[in-house]
Amino acid sequence: VIEQQLNGIDNLRYVSSESNSDGSMTITATFNQGTNPDTAQVQVQNKLNLATPLLPQEVQQQGIRVTKAVKNFLMVIGLVSEDGSMGKEDLANYIVSNMQDPISRTSGVGDFQVFGSQYAMRIWLDPAKLNNFQLTPVDVRDAITAQNVQVSSGQLGGLPSISGQQLNATIIGKTRLQTAEQFGNIFLKVNTDGSQVRLKDVATVGLGAENYSTDSQFDGKPASGLAI
């Protein structure tokens, strides 16, 4: 759908696409030499806006990113933990937290790529246990979405205030789940005997890498890298 919408853009030479096993997809639009990259990016974004309503809802929720960049890397930088005190996930987190934004804002930088994977809460479902409890992965996804939200808790002494009211305070509720134990306690269903089924009953929950499709090492030591 996106490739079809890109047809007709000024100075467009060709369009290529690449799909990855993790479900992501990269579409590259190549323009004639001398084309203004800012103008080309605006035209691509306008065409993408026309294609977005035709895409699956899951794709729209994940979001689509448009960047302008050359095909080759300008620079590749590697970070390594010499004493082994930091794992590759720690190094990737450091790059994203401390280096990505300043470098991305630098004039002339079109794209920033991290070689490595950040930490993420990993949930490995057990198909047999799901079947025993008559649950599906969609049920688990919906439960996580519903119970891992940031909810406004209101105010103390909010308007309309009573006579003599001197204090006004905002209540901040820590409703976002933080630990594997909290995720494991996500409620899924009630059995006919009244017992409760929670996420830890049908899955293994733990903190791990966001994905395991790549591995970064330098001289046998944990490493992570970035490309500009």
Phi, psi and omega in degrees: 000314182295315180301321179295322181290333182287342179300139178098356177289141182301135174064017179283125180273304179200166180234132177233154181223154181218127179253142180249160182293341180276004178096354179274162182216140178239124177248124182249122176256119182257131184249162177296150179299137180095355178290137178293117184295327179294317178295319180297320180295320179296318180295320177296317180297320179296318178294323180295323178299327178287329183275335186304314180298341181271353183274158176302151183300325180296322179293318180296323180291322179290328179095154179235131184250135178245124178227157175249128185199158173275164185289324184267154177284141173280322183204144174235127183239136179246140175245134182225145176267105185296322182264000178076011182285341180241133176277173181295332176292321177298318181293319178296321177297321179297317180298313183293320185283326190244342187242328188298309183296311179300319181290320181296331180278352180292136181301131179096348179275120182264325183211155182225121184239133180258127174264103184142180184226136177281172175289148176206155175280116184262135180233110180259110182280145176259109183302322181295317180291322176301317180294321180298323181266006179056050178240160177235162175303329178295321177299318179294315180300315181296322180293318178296316180298320184285328187257358177242071184229157175266116185247133176288129185263359176092201184224157168259128180074028180286167179289147356283132184275154178272165181298131180086004179294124183242346186242135173226121184222140177270133180267123179251114180263132179275080184264347176285133179285141186241326188246163178297325179296318179295318177295321180297335181271006177300129183281134181249312182195171174246129178285168181296335179273003178094351179286156183256145175251125180243169186302322181294344179281342183235002184207160170260124185245132179192162178276126180210196179283151179297322173208160183241023182282340180229157177221133183242127176218153175225115185054038178081003181255150179302138183211164172213161184214172178219151179232139180245000000 
